Each structure stands twice: as C-alpha cells, then as structure tokens.
Short mmCIF file of C-alpha atoms and ligand atoms in Angstrom, two decimals:
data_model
loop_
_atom_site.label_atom_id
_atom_site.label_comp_id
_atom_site.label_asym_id
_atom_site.label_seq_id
_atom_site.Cartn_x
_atom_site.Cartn_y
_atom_site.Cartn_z
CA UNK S 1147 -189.92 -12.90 2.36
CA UNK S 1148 -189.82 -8.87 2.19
CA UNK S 1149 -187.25 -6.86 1.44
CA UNK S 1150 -186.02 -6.29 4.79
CA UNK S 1151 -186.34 -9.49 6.50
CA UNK S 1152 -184.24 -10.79 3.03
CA UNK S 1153 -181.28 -7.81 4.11
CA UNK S 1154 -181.61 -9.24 7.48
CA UNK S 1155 -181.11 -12.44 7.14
CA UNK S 1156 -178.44 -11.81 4.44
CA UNK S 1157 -176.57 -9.58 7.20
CA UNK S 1158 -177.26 -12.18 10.00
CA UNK S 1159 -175.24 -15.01 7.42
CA UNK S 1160 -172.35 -12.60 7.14
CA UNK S 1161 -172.20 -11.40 10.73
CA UNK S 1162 -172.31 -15.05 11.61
CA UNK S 1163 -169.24 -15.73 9.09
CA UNK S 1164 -166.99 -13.14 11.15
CA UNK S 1165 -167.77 -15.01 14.35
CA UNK S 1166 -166.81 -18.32 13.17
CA UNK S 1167 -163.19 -19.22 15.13
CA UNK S 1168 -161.79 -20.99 11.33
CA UNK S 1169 -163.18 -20.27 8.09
CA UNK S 1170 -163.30 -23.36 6.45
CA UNK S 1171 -165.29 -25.27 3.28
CA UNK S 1172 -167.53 -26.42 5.22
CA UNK S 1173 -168.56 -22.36 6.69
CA UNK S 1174 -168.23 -21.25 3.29
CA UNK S 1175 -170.86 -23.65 1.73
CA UNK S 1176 -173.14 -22.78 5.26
CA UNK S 1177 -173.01 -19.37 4.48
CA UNK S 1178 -173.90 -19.60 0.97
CA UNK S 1179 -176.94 -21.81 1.96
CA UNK S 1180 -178.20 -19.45 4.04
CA UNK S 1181 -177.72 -16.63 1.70
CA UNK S 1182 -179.23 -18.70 -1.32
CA UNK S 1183 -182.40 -19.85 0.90
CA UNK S 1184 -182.91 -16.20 1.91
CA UNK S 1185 -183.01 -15.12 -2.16
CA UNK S 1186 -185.61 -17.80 -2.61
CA UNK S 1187 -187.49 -17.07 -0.39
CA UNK S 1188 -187.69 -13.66 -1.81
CA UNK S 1189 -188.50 -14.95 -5.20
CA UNK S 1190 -185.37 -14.44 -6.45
CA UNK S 1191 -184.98 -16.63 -10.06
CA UNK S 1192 -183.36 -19.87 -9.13
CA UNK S 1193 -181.08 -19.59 -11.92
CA UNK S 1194 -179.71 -16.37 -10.85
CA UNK S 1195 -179.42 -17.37 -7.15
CA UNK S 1196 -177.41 -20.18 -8.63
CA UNK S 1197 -175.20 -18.20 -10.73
CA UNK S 1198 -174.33 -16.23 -7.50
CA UNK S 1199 -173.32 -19.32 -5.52
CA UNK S 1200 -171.03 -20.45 -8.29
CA UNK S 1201 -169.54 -17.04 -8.97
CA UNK S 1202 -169.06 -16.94 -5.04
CA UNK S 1203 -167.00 -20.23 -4.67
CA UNK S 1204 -165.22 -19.72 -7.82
CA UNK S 1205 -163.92 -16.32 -6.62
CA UNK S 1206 -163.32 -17.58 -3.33
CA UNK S 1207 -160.15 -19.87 -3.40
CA UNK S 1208 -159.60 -21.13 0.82
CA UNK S 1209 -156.44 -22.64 -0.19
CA UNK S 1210 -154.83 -19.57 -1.41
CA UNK S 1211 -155.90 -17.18 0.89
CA UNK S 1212 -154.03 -16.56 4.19
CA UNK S 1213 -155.38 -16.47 7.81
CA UNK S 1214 -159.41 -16.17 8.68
CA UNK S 1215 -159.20 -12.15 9.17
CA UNK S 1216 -158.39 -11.98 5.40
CA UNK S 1217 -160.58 -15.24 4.26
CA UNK S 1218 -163.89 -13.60 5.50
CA UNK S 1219 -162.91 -10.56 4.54
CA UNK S 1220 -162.29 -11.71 0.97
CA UNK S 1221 -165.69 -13.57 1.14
CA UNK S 1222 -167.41 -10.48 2.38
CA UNK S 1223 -166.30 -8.81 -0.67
CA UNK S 1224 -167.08 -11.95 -3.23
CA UNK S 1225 -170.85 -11.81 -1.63
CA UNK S 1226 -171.44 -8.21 -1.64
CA UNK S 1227 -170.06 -8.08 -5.65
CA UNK S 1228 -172.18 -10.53 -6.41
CA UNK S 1229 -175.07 -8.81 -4.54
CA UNK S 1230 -174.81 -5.67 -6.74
CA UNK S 1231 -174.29 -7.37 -9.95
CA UNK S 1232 -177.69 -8.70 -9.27
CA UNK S 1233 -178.85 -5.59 -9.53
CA UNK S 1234 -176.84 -3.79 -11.82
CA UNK S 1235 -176.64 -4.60 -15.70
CA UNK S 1236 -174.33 -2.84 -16.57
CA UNK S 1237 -176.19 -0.23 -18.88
CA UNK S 1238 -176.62 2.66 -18.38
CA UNK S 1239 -179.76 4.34 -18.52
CA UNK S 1240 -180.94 7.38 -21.20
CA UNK S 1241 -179.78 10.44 -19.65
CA UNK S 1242 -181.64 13.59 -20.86
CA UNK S 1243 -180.13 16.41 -22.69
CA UNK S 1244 -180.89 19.93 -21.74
CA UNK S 1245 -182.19 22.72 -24.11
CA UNK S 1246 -184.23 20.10 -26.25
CA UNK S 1247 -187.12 18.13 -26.29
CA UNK S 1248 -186.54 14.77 -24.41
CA UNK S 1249 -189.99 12.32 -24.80
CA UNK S 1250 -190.59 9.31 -22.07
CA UNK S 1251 -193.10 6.94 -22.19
CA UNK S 1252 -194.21 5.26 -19.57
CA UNK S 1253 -195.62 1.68 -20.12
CA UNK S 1254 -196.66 -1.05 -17.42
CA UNK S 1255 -199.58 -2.96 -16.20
CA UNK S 1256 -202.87 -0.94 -14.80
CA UNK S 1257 -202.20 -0.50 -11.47
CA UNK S 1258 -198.77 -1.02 -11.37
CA UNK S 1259 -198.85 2.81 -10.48
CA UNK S 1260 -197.71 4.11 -13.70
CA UNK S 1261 -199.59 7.24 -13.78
CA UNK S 1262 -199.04 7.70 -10.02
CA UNK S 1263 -194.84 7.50 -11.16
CA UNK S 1264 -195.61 9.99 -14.03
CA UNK S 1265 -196.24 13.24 -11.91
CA UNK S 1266 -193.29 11.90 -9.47
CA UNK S 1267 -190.93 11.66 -12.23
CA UNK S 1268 -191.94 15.01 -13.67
CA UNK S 1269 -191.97 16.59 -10.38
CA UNK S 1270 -188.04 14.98 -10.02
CA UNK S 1271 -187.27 17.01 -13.21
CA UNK S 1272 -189.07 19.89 -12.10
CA UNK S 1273 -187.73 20.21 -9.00
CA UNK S 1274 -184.26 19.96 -11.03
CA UNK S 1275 -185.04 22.94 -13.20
CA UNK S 1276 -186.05 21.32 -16.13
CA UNK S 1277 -188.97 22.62 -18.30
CA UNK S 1278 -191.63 19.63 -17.68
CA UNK S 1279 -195.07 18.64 -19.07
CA UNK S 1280 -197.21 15.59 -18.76
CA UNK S 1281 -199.38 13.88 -21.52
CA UNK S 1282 -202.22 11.62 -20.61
CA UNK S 1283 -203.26 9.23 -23.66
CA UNK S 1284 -204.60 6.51 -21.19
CA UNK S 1285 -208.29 6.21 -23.05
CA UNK S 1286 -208.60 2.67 -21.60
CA UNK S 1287 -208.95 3.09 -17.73
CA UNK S 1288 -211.70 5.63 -16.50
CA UNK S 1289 -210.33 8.06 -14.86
CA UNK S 1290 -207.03 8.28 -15.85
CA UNK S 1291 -207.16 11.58 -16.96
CA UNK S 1292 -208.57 13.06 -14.29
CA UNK S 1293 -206.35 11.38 -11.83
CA UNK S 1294 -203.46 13.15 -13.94
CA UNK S 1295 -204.89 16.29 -14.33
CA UNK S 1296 -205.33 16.39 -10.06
CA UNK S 1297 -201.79 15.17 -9.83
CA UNK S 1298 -200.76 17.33 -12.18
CA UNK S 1299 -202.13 20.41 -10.69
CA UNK S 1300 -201.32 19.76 -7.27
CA UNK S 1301 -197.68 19.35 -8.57
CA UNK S 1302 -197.96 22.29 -10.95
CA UNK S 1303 -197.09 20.68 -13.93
CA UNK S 1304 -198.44 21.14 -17.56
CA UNK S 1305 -200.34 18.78 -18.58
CA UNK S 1306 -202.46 17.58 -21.99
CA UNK S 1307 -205.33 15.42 -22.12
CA UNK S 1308 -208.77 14.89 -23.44
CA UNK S 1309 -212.22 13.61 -22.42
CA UNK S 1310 -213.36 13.16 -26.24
CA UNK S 1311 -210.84 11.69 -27.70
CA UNK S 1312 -210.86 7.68 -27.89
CA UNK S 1313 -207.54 7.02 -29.83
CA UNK S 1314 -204.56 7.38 -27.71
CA UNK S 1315 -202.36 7.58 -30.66
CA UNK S 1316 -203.36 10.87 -31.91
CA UNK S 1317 -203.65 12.41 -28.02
CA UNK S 1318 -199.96 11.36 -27.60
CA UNK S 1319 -199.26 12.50 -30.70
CA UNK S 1320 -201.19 15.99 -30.18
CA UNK S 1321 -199.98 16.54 -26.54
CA UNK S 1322 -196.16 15.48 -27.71
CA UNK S 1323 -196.33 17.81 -30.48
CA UNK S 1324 -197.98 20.69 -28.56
CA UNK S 1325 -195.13 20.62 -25.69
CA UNK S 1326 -192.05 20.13 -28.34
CA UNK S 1327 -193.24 23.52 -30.16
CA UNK S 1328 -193.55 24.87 -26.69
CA UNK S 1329 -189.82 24.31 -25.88
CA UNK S 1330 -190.67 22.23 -22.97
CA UNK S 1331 -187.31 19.88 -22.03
CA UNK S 1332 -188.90 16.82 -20.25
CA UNK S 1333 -192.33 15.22 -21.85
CA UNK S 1334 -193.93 12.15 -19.94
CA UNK S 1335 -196.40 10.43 -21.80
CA UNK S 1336 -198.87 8.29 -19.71
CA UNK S 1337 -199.93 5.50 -21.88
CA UNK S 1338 -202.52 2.84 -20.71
CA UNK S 1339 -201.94 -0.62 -18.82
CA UNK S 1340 -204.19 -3.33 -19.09
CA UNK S 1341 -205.26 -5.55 -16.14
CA UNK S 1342 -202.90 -8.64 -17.74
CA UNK S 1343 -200.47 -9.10 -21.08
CA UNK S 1344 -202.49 -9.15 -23.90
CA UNK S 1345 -201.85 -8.38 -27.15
CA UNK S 1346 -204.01 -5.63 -27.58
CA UNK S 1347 -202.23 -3.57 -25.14
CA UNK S 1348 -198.69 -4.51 -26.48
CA UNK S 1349 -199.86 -3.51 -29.87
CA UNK S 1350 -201.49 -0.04 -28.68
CA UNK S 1351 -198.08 0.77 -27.13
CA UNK S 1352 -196.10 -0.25 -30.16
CA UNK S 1353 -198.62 2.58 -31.76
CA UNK S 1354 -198.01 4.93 -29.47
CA UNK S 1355 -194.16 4.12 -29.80
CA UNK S 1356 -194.05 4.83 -33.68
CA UNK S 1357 -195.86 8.32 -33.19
CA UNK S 1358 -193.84 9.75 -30.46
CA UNK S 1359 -190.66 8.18 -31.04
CA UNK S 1360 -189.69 8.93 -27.19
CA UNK S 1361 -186.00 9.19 -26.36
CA UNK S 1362 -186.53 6.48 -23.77
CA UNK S 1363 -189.06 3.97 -22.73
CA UNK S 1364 -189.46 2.99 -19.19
CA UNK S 1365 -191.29 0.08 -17.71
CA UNK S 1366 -193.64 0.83 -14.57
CA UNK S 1367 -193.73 -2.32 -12.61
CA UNK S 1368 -195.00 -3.64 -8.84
CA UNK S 1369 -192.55 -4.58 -6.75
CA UNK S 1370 -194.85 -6.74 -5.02
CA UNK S 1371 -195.33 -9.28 -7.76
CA UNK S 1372 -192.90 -11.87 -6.90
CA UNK S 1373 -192.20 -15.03 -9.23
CA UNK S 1374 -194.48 -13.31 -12.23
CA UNK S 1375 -191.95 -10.25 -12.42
CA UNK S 1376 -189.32 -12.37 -14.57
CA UNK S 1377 -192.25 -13.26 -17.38
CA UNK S 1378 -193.97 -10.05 -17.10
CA UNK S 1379 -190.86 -8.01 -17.92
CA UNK S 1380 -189.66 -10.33 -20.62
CA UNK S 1381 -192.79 -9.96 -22.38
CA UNK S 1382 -192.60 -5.90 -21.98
CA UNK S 1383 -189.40 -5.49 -23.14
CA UNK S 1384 -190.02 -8.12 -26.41
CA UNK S 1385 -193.25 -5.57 -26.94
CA UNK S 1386 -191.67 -2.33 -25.79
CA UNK S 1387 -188.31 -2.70 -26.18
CA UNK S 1388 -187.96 -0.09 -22.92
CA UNK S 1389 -184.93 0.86 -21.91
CA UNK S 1390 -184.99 1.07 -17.92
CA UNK S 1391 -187.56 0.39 -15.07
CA UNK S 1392 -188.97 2.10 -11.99
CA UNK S 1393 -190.02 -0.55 -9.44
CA UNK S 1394 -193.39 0.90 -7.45
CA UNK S 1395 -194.38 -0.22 -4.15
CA UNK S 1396 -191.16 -0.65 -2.73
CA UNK S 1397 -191.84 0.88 0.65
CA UNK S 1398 -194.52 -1.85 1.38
CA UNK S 1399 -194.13 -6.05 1.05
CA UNK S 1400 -191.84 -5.97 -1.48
CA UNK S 1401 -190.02 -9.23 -1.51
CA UNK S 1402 -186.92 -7.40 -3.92
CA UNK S 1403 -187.15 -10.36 -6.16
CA UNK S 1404 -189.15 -9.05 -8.51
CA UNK S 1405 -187.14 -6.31 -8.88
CA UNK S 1406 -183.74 -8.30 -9.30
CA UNK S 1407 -185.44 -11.07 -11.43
CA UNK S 1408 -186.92 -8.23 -14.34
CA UNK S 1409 -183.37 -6.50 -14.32
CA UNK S 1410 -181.72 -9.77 -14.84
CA UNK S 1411 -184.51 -10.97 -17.12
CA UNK S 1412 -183.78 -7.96 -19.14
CA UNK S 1413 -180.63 -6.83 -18.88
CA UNK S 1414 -182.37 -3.42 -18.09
CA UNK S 1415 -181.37 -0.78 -14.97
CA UNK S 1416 -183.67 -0.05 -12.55
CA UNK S 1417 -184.05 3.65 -12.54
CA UNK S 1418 -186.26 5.01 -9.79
CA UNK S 1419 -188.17 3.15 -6.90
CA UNK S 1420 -191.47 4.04 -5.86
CA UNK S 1421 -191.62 4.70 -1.63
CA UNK S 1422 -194.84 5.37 -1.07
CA UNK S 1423 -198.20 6.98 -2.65
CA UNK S 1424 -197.15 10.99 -2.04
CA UNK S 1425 -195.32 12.87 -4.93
CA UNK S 1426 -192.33 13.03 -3.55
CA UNK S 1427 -191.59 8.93 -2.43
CA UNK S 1428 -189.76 8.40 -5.97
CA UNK S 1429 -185.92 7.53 -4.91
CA UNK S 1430 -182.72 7.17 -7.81
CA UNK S 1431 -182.54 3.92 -7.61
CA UNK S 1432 -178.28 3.22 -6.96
CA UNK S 1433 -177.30 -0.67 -7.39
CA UNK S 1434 -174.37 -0.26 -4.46
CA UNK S 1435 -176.48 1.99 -2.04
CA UNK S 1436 -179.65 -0.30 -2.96
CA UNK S 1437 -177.91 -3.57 -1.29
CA UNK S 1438 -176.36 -1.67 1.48
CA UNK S 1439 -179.23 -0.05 2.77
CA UNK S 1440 -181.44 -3.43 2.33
CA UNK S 1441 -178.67 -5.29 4.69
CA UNK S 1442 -178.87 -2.61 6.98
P1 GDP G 2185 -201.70 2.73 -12.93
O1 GDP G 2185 -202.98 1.96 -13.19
O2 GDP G 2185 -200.50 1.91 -13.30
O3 GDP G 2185 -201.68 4.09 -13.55
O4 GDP G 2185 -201.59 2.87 -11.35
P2 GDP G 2185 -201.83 4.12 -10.37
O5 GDP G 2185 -200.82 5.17 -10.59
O6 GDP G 2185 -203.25 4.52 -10.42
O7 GDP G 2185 -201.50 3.44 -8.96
C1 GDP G 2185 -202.20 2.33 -8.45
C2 GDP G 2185 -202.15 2.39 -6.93
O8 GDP G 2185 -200.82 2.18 -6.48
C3 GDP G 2185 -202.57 3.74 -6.37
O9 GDP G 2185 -203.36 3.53 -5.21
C4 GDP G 2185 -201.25 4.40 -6.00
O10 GDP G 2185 -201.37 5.34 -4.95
C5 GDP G 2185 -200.43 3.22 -5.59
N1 GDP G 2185 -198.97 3.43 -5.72
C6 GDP G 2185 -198.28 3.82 -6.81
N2 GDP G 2185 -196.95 3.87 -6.54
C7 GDP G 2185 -196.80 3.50 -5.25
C8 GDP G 2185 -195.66 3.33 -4.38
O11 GDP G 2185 -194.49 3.51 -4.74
N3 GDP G 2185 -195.92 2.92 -3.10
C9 GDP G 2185 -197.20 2.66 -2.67
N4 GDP G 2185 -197.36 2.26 -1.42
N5 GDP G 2185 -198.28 2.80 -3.46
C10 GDP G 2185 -198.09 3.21 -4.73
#
C-alpha cells in the first residue's frame, strides 16, 4: 500500500471512530485493526505495528475516561503519539557549525539516488548561505562523475573529481582536503553504492570513513523498498555507523514502511526526503508534519 492510500485509510479509521454513537472496547480494538492492517500493508515491521497497538490500549483506559466526546478524543491523541514516535527516535541529527569545515558522507545502495541527493543537499546549504562544495570519489559506477559534475554545474556548486584516479580513498581524501584549505563550510562527499550489501562495499566506505573523518554520515536509501528496508539499514549502520537518513523516492510508490522500519531499525532520524528527480524536490523531513500531511 503507498503512502497515501496508508494516510487514507489511517484517517478513514479515525473519522469512523468520531462517528461511532458509544465508544466502547469493542470500537477501540476495531479501530486499532484497521489501523494495524493498514501499517502492514505498507510494510510496516510487524513488531513495531505491534508495539503501537499495545502502547495504544495501554494508554487508553475506557473505564476511566468520561463521556465519548473526551474518549475519542483521548484516543485520537494516543494514535497520533504513537504515529510520530514511529517516526521519530528521538535523536537528534548533526547540525552543522558555521565558519568551519563541516564533512558529510553520503553512503547507500547504487541507485538509491545518492548522488542525485548530493547536489540537492548542497544546493539546500547553498541556498542557505553556506560556503558548499561537492566531492565525487564514486570510482565504481561509470558515470558517476560526470553525472556530478552536470549536476554540479547546473547547480553552481564546486565540485572535485577525477577520471584517472581508481582509488576513492585518496580522491576523497584529495577533494576533502582541497575544500577544507579553501574555507569552504559544507563538504559532501559522494562515495559509491554497490548494486547489493557486500562486503566489499562496506569495507571501501569504512576506508573512506577513516580518511575523511566526516562530521556526519548519512544513509541514502529508496523509499520504495518495502520489507528489505529494515535489513538493509541494519546492515549500513553496523558498517557505517551513519548518523541520519534521507529517504529518496518519496513522491512516487512509496509504501512509508520502509522509511519507518530503517528509523526504528536504527534508532536513526530521517533527515531529508527525496520528492522527485529536479534539484530542488529535497524536503526537511519533520516527524509531526510528516504524519499529518500523510493523513491528509
Ligand atoms: P545513485 O546510484 O545512488 O547515485 O543514484 P542516482 O542519484 O543516480 O539516482 C538513481 C535514479 O533515481 C535517478 O534516475 C534519479 O533521478 C532518481 N531519483 C533520485 N532521487 C529521487 C527522488 O527523490 N524521486 C524520484 N522520483 N527519483 C529520484
């Protein structure tokens, strides 16, 4: 189920609740089925969906509460705070410091749309006033570069890269290096994805990781993916160790569940969300606003 048939049939559940004439067990528990089947279907981690249903009934005490006004109103409230803790950890995420060199690096799968993100995010921090470069060392995929280098000039950003060099190490290293003595404030460091996990990719980014020592780590993943998100970010963030996510690919069939099952699976705020493929369709990604606008 996408994204917005999941809000909607969240919202119907709810509206539903405020029609019932008495607000009883037996609504309660119909409500919470439909809400639960609706987070399935969206490939939401049974566990978690669980864990909200429980959290919902234990909040949620019928006998003490007064008349049905006030009952739904308090079971409203117990299902929308246990729709944002869903997506909210309760970290928060690196937030950079002006007038000095602050290093991300990007890591994800290849096409995930991690270099796609890159020029977005620096274009965010450009737009913001911040003194932004890129730095390509994505040797694996052909292509990469280029596809930086356009995105980079079309966004007028700075950008570093090379067609010789094979080890992505030292080109991160370089590029980092070159952009810190020039003062800049914000340096994104594309690094390269891999088609699946493998341990050749987790090790080149652990590499990468020791020579640039970025400030913060962020995992580029699809939103699309479904049931695989909850494994796929576990195993980045054992290899990684990143510190927040941006979820592509969330204007299209994004069932959500992804998203919510890697931020639970990690314990790890979602950042940014990818809207679309133009430079500007990266959106701050806001837990409370998030569920809100995705009921509608
Ligand atoms: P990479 O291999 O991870 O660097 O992936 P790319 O940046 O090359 O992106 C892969 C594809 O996904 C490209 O066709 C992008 O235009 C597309 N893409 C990236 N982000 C988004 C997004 O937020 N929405 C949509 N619809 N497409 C995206």
């Amino acid at each position: 189920m996408v994204l917005a048939d999941l809000g909607r049939k969240i919202n119907t559940a709810l509206v539903d609740l405020t029609k019932a004439p008495v607000v009883d067990e037996k609504v309660l528990d119909a409500l919470l089925r439909d809400i639960c089947a609706a987070l399935l279907a969206s490939d939401v981690n049974v566990m978690l969906v669980q864990r909200l249903r429980n959290n919902v009934k234990k909040s949620v005490n019928l006998n003490e509460l007064g008349g049905g006004a006030n009952r739904k109103r308090v079971i409203q409230k117990a299902v929308m705070d246990q729709l944002y803790e869903l997506v909210d950890p309760g970290v928060q995420p690196y937030k950079p410091i002006k007038h000095k060199a602050n290093v991300f690096m990007m890591v994800g799968l290849q096409g995930a749309g991690k270099t796609t993100t890159c020029t977005k995010l620096a274009s965010f921090y450009q737009r913001k006033g911040w003194k932004t470069a890129l730095v390509c060392a994505d040797t694996f995929r052909a292509g990469a570069f280029d596809q930086l280098k356009q995105n980079a000039t079309k966004a007028k950003i700075p950008y570093y890269g090379s067609y010789t060099e094979t080890d992505p190490v030292a080109i991160a290293q370089e590029g980092v290096d070159k952009f810190k003595a020039d003062k800049f404030e914000i340096i994104i460091v594309d690094t390269s994805g891999r088609h699946k996990q493998e341990a050749e990719l987790f090790e080149e980014m652990k590499q990468i990781s020791a020579a640039v020592e970025p400030d913060s780590t962020i995992f580029v993943m699809d939103g699309t993916i479904g049931q695989a998100a909850d494994g796929q970010a576990r195993a980045f963030k054992e290899a990684a160790n990143f510190g927040s996510i941006i979820m592509t690919k969330m204007d299209g069939h994004a069932k959500g569940g992804g998203a919510i099952s890697a931020v639970a699976a990690t314990d790890s705020p979602i950042v940014f969300i990818g809207t679309g493929e133009h430079l500007h369709d990266l959106d701050r990604f806001e837990p409370k606003s998030f569920v809100r606008k995705m009921l509608g």
